[in-house]
């Protein structure tokens, strides 16, 4: 122990003598440019040289060699891949009821005939004899499919006839057909809106529009649902805060009748704001075509707004027209641009000819039978009045909307719990009274945050007794399950 202490003391003494020698050395008292170089400066300079030397050396790298089979196996055993899909929950496993007949005003579910309020068959044309005859003749003449996109020998004369018929009906210069309703919005929006453009959209737009907005890669700003003051503030913010706003393409995207609430967009106010702030308007008429306006031309006719005030109009033909596919209508430039740059049109097989024939026939029936629109409005009014005082719930939709939207007066606190409660109501009215209604359940991809509810699609094909049955059944079940809500 004593030896160790003496050795350590000797080392300290030697280090002290070395430092003293440096401090008293002749070069330590040297003067350079009038500055006296003390011993401490010499030591600091020496340390700086050592640091620079170390920094200039290459970092140590272990020698490269291939991994052994054992090491590869160990790495493979440790690796856990990311799941391709989210964890499947019990909620995801639930299956909706399966229809065993045509989805008309009455359909068959689990072997039982029910009153159907789940299909957007607004004019009651599903199963119409004239439509079936037209489809049969088209099948015999053209076959089932087209087997090619429109630009690659997939254009058939009936496609051109249908596009012309749509343009004539709505009073626009030209139209373009898509083979699937949702692909119309998926494709038309990205065809015009690009990265750097600004889109101001209603927060309640349906998933098809949401997907089109995402695919466009534009700057997306949402305004409060159907709130024109919020829209005005958003447009003001875009134009005032963005110095490049005047050089950007700017769009307002709305639905005529919102699928997620049943509310009707105030088109007159939207047009006023559009013209004031110099935006373009994209309007989806999927739930208003054949419904609003004296002849069923949609929201523009309902508000008596010139159709050329709307830059782009889209709609699906799977609702009031009881066929399939979608269309976009507008100026010739708007339509021709899509024929070259819209992915859903350029790369998809064209609409099966018999569906285009059915759409033409549906427009003819609508023109010849305006009483279908009158009957639909009467049915909407009957159901709306019948559900006004339902316990624990309230009607969120417009009195003229073909979508009667019921939501809870008091939320349970979570959207999932609200949905479960609404599904219980839908299940009971189906089992006990054979009334088929649907909740506004959304996919995991849907970003809409509006309250969930029960969605009843009214048809001109419903009888008064159908509507009364639905009203009484929903009121009875709601009174049973929503006892804590007034």
Coordinates of C-alpha atoms in Angstrom, one line a residue:
X1 CA 0.0 0.0 0.0
X2 CA 2.8 2.4 1.0
X3 CA 4.6 1.5 -2.3
X4 CA 1.6 2.5 -4.4
X5 CA 1.2 5.8 -2.6
X6 CA 4.9 6.7 -3.1
X7 CA 4.7 5.8 -6.8
X8 CA 1.6 8.0 -7.3
X9 CA 3.3 10.9 -5.4
X10 CA 6.4 10.5 -7.6
X11 CA 4.3 10.8 -10.8
X12 CA 2.6 14.0 -9.6
X13 CA 6.0 15.5 -8.7
X14 CA 7.4 14.7 -12.1
X15 CA 4.4 16.2 -13.9
X16 CA 4.7 19.4 -11.8
X17 CA 8.4 19.6 -12.6
X18 CA 7.6 19.2 -16.4
X19 CA 5.0 22.0 -16.4
X20 CA 7.4 24.3 -14.4
X21 CA 10.2 23.6 -16.9
X22 CA 7.9 24.5 -19.8
X23 CA 6.8 27.7 -18.1
X24 CA 10.4 28.8 -17.4
X25 CA 11.9 27.6 -20.7
X26 CA 13.4 30.3 -22.9
X27 CA 10.9 29.9 -25.7
X28 CA 8.1 30.2 -23.1
X29 CA 9.1 33.8 -22.6
X30 CA 9.3 34.6 -26.2
X31 CA 7.5 37.6 -27.7
X32 CA 5.7 37.2 -31.0
X33 CA 4.3 40.4 -32.7
X34 CA 4.4 42.1 -29.3
X35 CA 2.6 39.3 -27.5
X36 CA 4.3 37.5 -24.7
X37 CA 3.9 33.7 -25.2
X38 CA 3.5 32.2 -21.8
X39 CA 3.9 28.5 -21.0
X40 CA 0.1 28.0 -20.8
X41 CA -0.3 29.2 -24.3
X42 CA 2.3 26.8 -25.5
X43 CA 0.4 23.9 -23.8
X44 CA -2.9 25.0 -25.4
X45 CA -1.3 25.2 -28.8
X46 CA 0.2 21.7 -28.4
X47 CA -3.3 20.4 -27.4
X48 CA -4.8 22.1 -30.5
X49 CA -2.3 20.3 -32.8
X50 CA -3.1 17.0 -31.2
X51 CA -6.9 17.5 -31.6
X52 CA -6.5 18.5 -35.3
X53 CA -4.4 15.4 -35.8
X54 CA -7.0 13.1 -34.3
X55 CA -9.8 14.7 -36.3
X56 CA -7.9 14.2 -39.5
X57 CA -7.6 10.4 -38.9
X58 CA -10.1 8.1 -40.5
X59 CA -12.7 6.6 -38.2
X60 CA -12.3 3.0 -37.3
X61 CA -14.3 0.6 -39.5
X62 CA -14.5 -3.1 -38.8
X63 CA -13.2 -5.3 -41.6
X64 CA -15.9 -6.2 -44.1
X65 CA -16.9 -9.8 -44.3
X66 CA -20.0 -11.7 -45.4
X67 CA -22.5 -12.7 -42.7
X68 CA -22.5 -16.3 -41.7
X69 CA -25.5 -18.5 -42.3
X70 CA -26.1 -18.5 -38.5
X71 CA -26.0 -14.7 -38.3
X72 CA -28.4 -14.4 -41.2
X73 CA -30.8 -16.9 -39.6
X74 CA -30.6 -15.0 -36.3
X75 CA -31.5 -11.7 -38.0
X76 CA -34.4 -13.3 -39.9
X77 CA -35.7 -14.7 -36.6
X78 CA -35.6 -11.3 -34.9
X79 CA -37.2 -9.4 -37.8
X80 CA -40.9 -8.6 -37.4
X81 CA -42.6 -7.1 -40.5
X82 CA -45.1 -4.3 -40.4
X83 CA -48.7 -5.7 -40.8
X84 CA -50.2 -5.2 -44.3
X85 CA -53.6 -4.5 -42.8
X86 CA -54.8 -3.1 -39.4
X87 CA -55.8 -5.5 -36.7
X88 CA -59.2 -7.0 -37.4
X89 CA -61.6 -6.0 -34.7
X90 CA -65.0 -7.5 -33.8
X91 CA -66.6 -4.3 -35.3
X92 CA -64.9 -5.0 -38.7
X93 CA -66.1 -8.6 -38.7
X94 CA -69.8 -7.7 -38.7
X95 CA -71.5 -8.4 -41.9
X96 CA -74.5 -6.4 -43.3
X97 CA -77.7 -8.1 -44.2
X98 CA -77.7 -9.8 -47.7
X99 CA -80.4 -8.9 -50.2
X100 CA -81.9 -11.9 -52.0
X101 CA -83.9 -9.9 -54.6
X102 CA -83.7 -6.6 -56.5
X103 CA -83.1 -3.6 -54.2
X104 CA -86.4 -1.9 -55.0
X105 CA -88.9 -0.3 -52.5
X106 CA -89.4 -3.8 -51.2
X107 CA -86.7 -6.4 -51.1
X108 CA -86.0 -9.8 -49.5
X109 CA -83.6 -10.2 -46.6
X110 CA -83.1 -13.6 -44.9
X111 CA -86.1 -14.9 -46.7
X112 CA -88.4 -12.1 -45.5
X113 CA -89.9 -9.3 -47.6
X114 CA -89.0 -5.9 -46.0
X115 CA -89.6 -2.3 -46.8
X116 CA -86.3 -1.0 -48.2
X117 CA -84.9 2.4 -47.1
X118 CA -81.3 1.5 -47.8
X119 CA -81.1 2.0 -51.6
X120 CA -80.9 5.4 -53.4
X121 CA -83.6 4.4 -55.8
X122 CA -85.1 7.8 -55.7
X123 CA -87.5 7.6 -58.7
X124 CA -88.3 4.0 -58.2
X125 CA -87.0 3.0 -61.6
X126 CA -85.1 -0.1 -60.4
X127 CA -86.9 -3.0 -62.1
X128 CA -88.9 -0.7 -64.4
X129 CA -90.2 -2.7 -67.3
X130 CA -89.1 -0.2 -69.9
X131 CA -85.5 -0.2 -68.5
X132 CA -85.4 -4.0 -68.6
X133 CA -86.6 -4.1 -72.2
X134 CA -84.0 -1.5 -73.2
X135 CA -81.2 -3.5 -71.4
X136 CA -82.3 -6.7 -73.1
X137 CA -82.2 -5.3 -76.6
X138 CA -78.7 -3.7 -75.9
X139 CA -77.4 -7.0 -74.5
X140 CA -78.5 -8.8 -77.7
X141 CA -76.9 -6.2 -79.9
X142 CA -73.7 -5.3 -78.1
X143 CA -73.1 -8.1 -75.6
X144 CA -72.2 -7.5 -71.9
X145 CA -69.0 -5.5 -71.8
X146 CA -66.9 -3.3 -74.1
X147 CA -63.5 -4.9 -73.4
X148 CA -61.5 -1.7 -73.9
X149 CA -61.1 1.9 -72.7
X150 CA -62.8 4.6 -74.7
X151 CA -59.6 5.7 -76.4
X152 CA -58.7 2.2 -77.5
X153 CA -61.7 0.9 -79.4
X154 CA -63.9 0.9 -76.4
X155 CA -66.2 3.7 -77.7
X156 CA -69.6 2.4 -78.9
X157 CA -72.2 4.5 -80.5
X158 CA -74.5 4.3 -77.5
X159 CA -71.8 6.0 -75.3
X160 CA -71.8 9.0 -77.6
X161 CA -75.7 9.0 -77.6
X162 CA -75.7 8.9 -73.8
X163 CA -73.2 11.7 -73.4
X164 CA -75.2 13.9 -75.8
X165 CA -78.4 13.0 -73.9
X166 CA -76.9 14.1 -70.6
X167 CA -75.7 17.4 -72.0
X168 CA -79.0 18.1 -73.6
X169 CA -80.9 17.4 -70.4
X170 CA -78.7 19.6 -68.2
X171 CA -78.2 22.3 -70.8
X172 CA -74.4 22.0 -71.0
X173 CA -72.2 21.9 -74.2
X174 CA -70.7 18.5 -73.6
X175 CA -70.5 15.5 -71.2
X176 CA -68.2 12.6 -70.5
X177 CA -69.1 9.1 -69.3
X178 CA -67.2 7.1 -66.6
X179 CA -67.7 3.4 -66.1
X180 CA -68.1 3.6 -62.3
X181 CA -69.8 6.3 -60.2
X182 CA -67.1 6.9 -57.6
X183 CA -64.3 6.9 -60.3
X184 CA -65.9 10.1 -61.6
X185 CA -64.8 12.0 -58.5
X186 CA -61.6 10.0 -58.2
X187 CA -60.6 11.1 -61.7
X188 CA -62.2 14.4 -62.5
X189 CA -60.7 16.2 -59.4
X190 CA -57.1 15.2 -60.0
X191 CA -57.5 15.9 -63.8
X192 CA -57.9 19.6 -63.0
X193 CA -56.4 20.1 -59.5
X194 CA -52.6 19.6 -59.2
X195 CA -49.9 20.1 -56.7
X196 CA -49.7 23.7 -55.6
X197 CA -53.4 24.4 -56.4
X198 CA -55.8 25.4 -53.6
X199 CA -59.0 23.5 -52.9
X200 CA -61.6 24.7 -50.3
X201 CA -64.0 21.8 -49.6
X202 CA -66.9 21.2 -47.2
X203 CA -65.8 19.1 -44.3
X204 CA -68.9 16.8 -44.9
X205 CA -68.1 15.6 -48.4
X206 CA -68.3 11.9 -49.0
X207 CA -65.4 9.5 -49.3
X208 CA -65.3 9.5 -53.1
X209 CA -64.6 13.3 -53.1
X210 CA -62.1 12.9 -50.3
X211 CA -60.2 10.4 -52.3
X212 CA -60.1 12.7 -55.3
X213 CA -58.8 15.5 -53.2
X214 CA -56.0 13.4 -51.8
X215 CA -55.0 12.1 -55.2
X216 CA -54.8 15.7 -56.5
X217 CA -52.0 16.5 -54.1
X218 CA -53.3 20.0 -53.9
X219 CA -53.4 22.2 -50.8
X220 CA -56.7 21.3 -49.1
X221 CA -58.6 23.5 -46.7
X222 CA -62.0 22.6 -45.2
X223 CA -64.8 24.8 -44.1
X224 CA -67.5 24.0 -41.5
X225 CA -70.3 21.9 -42.9
X226 CA -72.7 23.9 -45.0
X227 CA -71.7 27.1 -43.2
X228 CA -71.4 30.0 -45.6
X229 CA -69.8 32.3 -43.0
X230 CA -67.0 29.7 -42.5
X231 CA -66.6 29.4 -46.3
X232 CA -66.3 33.2 -46.7
X233 CA -63.7 33.3 -43.9
X234 CA -61.7 30.5 -45.5
X235 CA -61.8 32.1 -49.0
X236 CA -60.7 35.4 -47.4
X237 CA -57.9 33.7 -45.6
X238 CA -56.6 32.1 -48.8
X239 CA -56.7 35.2 -50.8
X240 CA -55.3 37.6 -48.2
X241 CA -52.5 35.4 -46.6
X242 CA -51.2 33.8 -49.7
X243 CA -49.4 36.3 -51.9
X244 CA -49.4 33.9 -54.8
X245 CA -53.1 33.2 -54.6
X246 CA -54.0 35.2 -57.7
X247 CA -51.5 33.0 -59.7
X248 CA -52.9 29.7 -58.4
X249 CA -55.8 27.7 -59.5
X250 CA -58.5 27.8 -56.8
X251 CA -61.5 25.6 -56.4
X252 CA -64.6 25.2 -54.1
X253 CA -65.8 21.6 -53.9
X254 CA -69.3 20.9 -52.5
X255 CA -72.1 18.4 -52.9
X256 CA -75.6 19.4 -53.9
X257 CA -77.2 17.1 -51.3
X258 CA -74.7 15.8 -48.8
X259 CA -74.7 12.1 -48.4
X260 CA -73.3 12.4 -44.8
X261 CA -76.1 14.7 -43.5
X262 CA -78.9 15.1 -46.1
X263 CA -78.4 18.8 -46.1
X264 CA -78.7 20.9 -49.3
X265 CA -75.9 23.3 -50.3
X266 CA -77.0 27.0 -50.6
X267 CA -75.8 27.3 -54.2
X268 CA -76.8 30.9 -54.6
X269 CA -74.5 32.0 -51.8
X270 CA -71.7 29.8 -53.0
X271 CA -71.9 31.4 -56.5
X272 CA -71.8 34.8 -55.0
X273 CA -68.6 34.0 -53.0
X274 CA -67.1 32.2 -56.0
X275 CA -67.4 35.3 -58.1
X276 CA -66.2 37.7 -55.3
X277 CA -63.1 35.7 -54.6
X278 CA -62.6 34.4 -58.1
X279 CA -62.7 30.6 -57.4
X280 CA -63.9 27.8 -59.6
X281 CA -66.7 25.5 -58.4
X282 CA -66.9 21.7 -58.6
X283 CA -70.4 20.5 -57.7
X284 CA -71.4 16.8 -57.2
X285 CA -75.1 16.3 -58.1
X286 CA -75.2 12.6 -57.3
X287 CA -78.1 12.9 -54.8
X288 CA -79.9 15.8 -56.5
X289 CA -80.1 14.7 -60.1
X290 CA -83.7 13.6 -60.8
X291 CA -84.7 15.0 -57.4
X292 CA -84.4 18.8 -57.2
X293 CA -85.8 21.3 -59.6
X294 CA -89.1 21.2 -61.5
X295 CA -87.8 18.8 -64.1
X296 CA -85.1 17.0 -61.9
X297 CA -82.1 18.9 -63.3
X298 CA -80.7 19.2 -59.9
X299 CA -79.4 22.1 -57.7
X300 CA -78.9 24.6 -60.5
X301 CA -82.5 24.4 -61.5
X302 CA -83.7 24.4 -57.9
X303 CA -81.9 27.7 -57.2
X304 CA -82.5 29.0 -60.7
X305 CA -78.8 29.4 -61.3
X306 CA -77.4 29.3 -64.9
X307 CA -75.6 26.0 -65.3
X308 CA -72.6 27.7 -66.9
X309 CA -71.9 29.4 -63.6
X310 CA -70.7 26.0 -62.4
X311 CA -67.3 25.0 -63.8
X312 CA -67.5 21.3 -63.3
X313 CA -70.6 19.1 -62.5
X314 CA -70.3 15.4 -61.6
X315 CA -72.9 12.8 -60.7
X316 CA -73.3 9.1 -60.4
X317 CA -76.1 7.4 -62.5
X318 CA -76.5 4.7 -59.8
X319 CA -79.1 6.6 -57.8
X320 CA -82.1 8.3 -59.5
X321 CA -81.4 6.8 -62.9
X322 CA -81.2 3.2 -61.5
X323 CA -78.3 2.2 -63.7
X324 CA -74.5 2.4 -63.1
X325 CA -71.6 4.6 -64.0
X326 CA -71.1 8.3 -63.7
X327 CA -70.6 11.5 -65.7
X328 CA -69.0 14.9 -65.7
X329 CA -70.6 17.7 -67.7
X330 CA -69.6 21.3 -68.5
X331 CA -67.9 23.3 -71.2
X332 CA -66.3 21.6 -74.2
X333 CA -62.8 22.5 -72.9
X334 CA -63.5 20.9 -69.6
X335 CA -64.7 17.7 -71.2
X336 CA -62.0 17.4 -73.8
X337 CA -59.3 17.8 -71.2
X338 CA -60.6 14.8 -69.3
X339 CA -60.5 12.6 -72.4
X340 CA -56.7 13.0 -72.4
X341 CA -55.9 13.4 -68.7
X342 CA -58.5 11.6 -66.6
X343 CA -57.2 8.3 -65.4
X344 CA -60.6 6.7 -64.8
X345 CA -61.6 7.5 -68.4
X346 CA -58.3 6.8 -70.2
X347 CA -57.4 3.5 -68.5
X348 CA -60.7 1.9 -67.5
X349 CA -62.8 -0.3 -69.7
X350 CA -65.7 1.8 -70.9
X351 CA -69.2 1.6 -69.5
X352 CA -71.0 -1.6 -70.6
X353 CA -73.3 -0.6 -73.5
X354 CA -76.5 -1.9 -71.9
X355 CA -76.0 0.5 -68.9
X356 CA -75.5 3.5 -71.2
X357 CA -78.8 2.4 -73.0
X358 CA -80.5 2.2 -69.6
X359 CA -79.4 5.7 -68.7
X360 CA -80.8 7.1 -71.9
X361 CA -84.1 5.4 -71.3
X362 CA -84.1 6.7 -67.7
X363 CA -83.8 10.3 -68.9
X364 CA -86.7 9.7 -71.3
X365 CA -88.9 8.3 -68.5
X366 CA -88.0 11.2 -66.3
X367 CA -88.9 13.7 -69.0
X368 CA -92.2 11.9 -69.8
X369 CA -93.2 11.4 -66.2
X370 CA -92.5 14.6 -64.1
X371 CA -95.1 13.2 -61.7
X372 CA -92.3 10.9 -60.4
X373 CA -90.6 13.9 -58.9
X374 CA -93.9 15.1 -57.4
X375 CA -94.5 11.7 -55.9
X376 CA -91.0 11.6 -54.4
X377 CA -91.4 15.0 -52.8
X378 CA -94.7 13.9 -51.3
X379 CA -93.1 10.8 -49.9
X380 CA -90.2 12.8 -48.4
X381 CA -92.6 15.2 -46.8
X382 CA -94.7 12.3 -45.3
X383 CA -91.7 10.6 -43.8
X384 CA -90.2 13.9 -42.6
X385 CA -93.4 14.8 -40.7
X386 CA -93.8 11.3 -39.3
X387 CA -90.3 11.4 -37.8
X388 CA -90.3 14.9 -36.4
X389 CA -91.1 14.0 -32.8
X390 CA -89.1 10.8 -32.5
X391 CA -87.7 10.4 -29.0
X392 CA -84.0 11.0 -28.4
X393 CA -83.4 11.8 -32.1
X394 CA -83.6 14.7 -34.5
X395 CA -83.8 15.2 -38.2
X396 CA -80.6 16.8 -39.5
X397 CA -81.5 16.7 -43.2
X398 CA -83.3 19.3 -45.3
X399 CA -87.1 18.9 -45.7
X400 CA -86.6 18.5 -49.5
X401 CA -83.7 16.0 -49.3
X402 CA -84.3 12.4 -50.5
X403 CA -82.0 11.4 -47.7
X404 CA -83.8 11.6 -44.3
X405 CA -80.9 11.7 -41.8
X406 CA -81.7 11.0 -38.1
X407 CA -79.0 11.6 -35.5
X408 CA -79.0 11.4 -31.7
X409 CA -79.9 14.5 -29.8
X410 CA -77.4 13.6 -27.1
X411 CA -74.2 11.8 -28.0
X412 CA -73.0 9.0 -25.8
X413 CA -69.6 10.6 -25.8
X414 CA -67.9 8.6 -28.6
X415 CA -68.7 8.0 -32.2
X416 CA -68.3 4.3 -31.8
X417 CA -70.8 4.1 -29.0
X418 CA -73.3 6.3 -30.9
X419 CA -72.9 4.0 -33.9
X420 CA -73.5 0.9 -31.8
X421 CA -76.7 2.4 -30.4
X422 CA -77.9 3.3 -33.9
X423 CA -77.1 -0.2 -35.2
X424 CA -79.2 -1.6 -32.4
X425 CA -82.2 0.5 -33.5
X426 CA -81.7 -0.6 -37.1
X427 CA -81.4 -4.3 -36.2
X428 CA -84.6 -4.1 -34.1
X429 CA -86.8 -2.4 -36.7
X430 CA -85.6 -5.0 -39.2
X431 CA -86.3 -8.0 -37.0
X432 CA -89.5 -6.8 -35.4
X433 CA -91.2 -4.7 -38.2
X434 CA -89.4 -5.7 -41.4
X435 CA -88.2 -2.1 -42.0
X436 CA -84.8 -2.0 -43.5
X437 CA -82.7 1.1 -42.6
X438 CA -79.0 1.7 -42.5
X439 CA -76.5 3.6 -40.3
X440 CA -74.0 6.1 -41.7
X441 CA -71.2 3.8 -40.9
X442 CA -67.9 4.9 -42.5
X443 CA -64.8 3.1 -43.5
X444 CA -61.5 3.6 -41.7
X445 CA -60.4 5.7 -44.7
X446 CA -63.2 8.1 -44.4
X447 CA -62.1 11.4 -42.8
X448 CA -65.6 12.9 -42.3
X449 CA -66.2 13.9 -38.7
X450 CA -69.9 14.7 -38.9
X451 CA -72.1 13.0 -36.4
X452 CA -73.2 9.5 -37.4
X453 CA -76.9 8.7 -37.8
X454 CA -79.6 6.6 -39.5
X455 CA -79.9 7.3 -43.2
X456 CA -83.3 6.6 -44.9
X457 CA -83.3 6.8 -48.7
X458 CA -86.8 7.8 -49.8
X459 CA -88.2 6.5 -53.1
X460 CA -91.1 7.5 -55.3
X461 CA -91.9 3.8 -55.3
X462 CA -92.7 3.8 -51.5
X463 CA -96.4 3.7 -50.6
X464 CA -97.9 5.8 -47.9
X465 CA -98.3 2.7 -45.8
X466 CA -94.6 2.0 -46.2
X467 CA -93.7 5.4 -44.9
X468 CA -96.1 5.2 -42.0
X469 CA -94.8 1.8 -41.0
X470 CA -91.2 3.1 -41.0
X471 CA -92.2 6.1 -38.9
X472 CA -94.1 4.1 -36.3
X473 CA -91.5 1.4 -36.1
X474 CA -88.6 3.8 -35.6
X475 CA -90.5 5.9 -33.0
X476 CA -91.4 2.8 -31.0
X477 CA -87.9 1.3 -31.0
X478 CA -86.3 4.7 -30.3
X479 CA -88.6 5.2 -27.3
X480 CA -87.6 1.8 -26.0
X481 CA -83.8 2.2 -26.4
X482 CA -83.3 5.9 -25.9
X483 CA -85.1 6.2 -22.5
X484 CA -82.4 8.5 -21.1
X485 CA -82.8 11.1 -23.9
X486 CA -85.5 13.6 -24.2

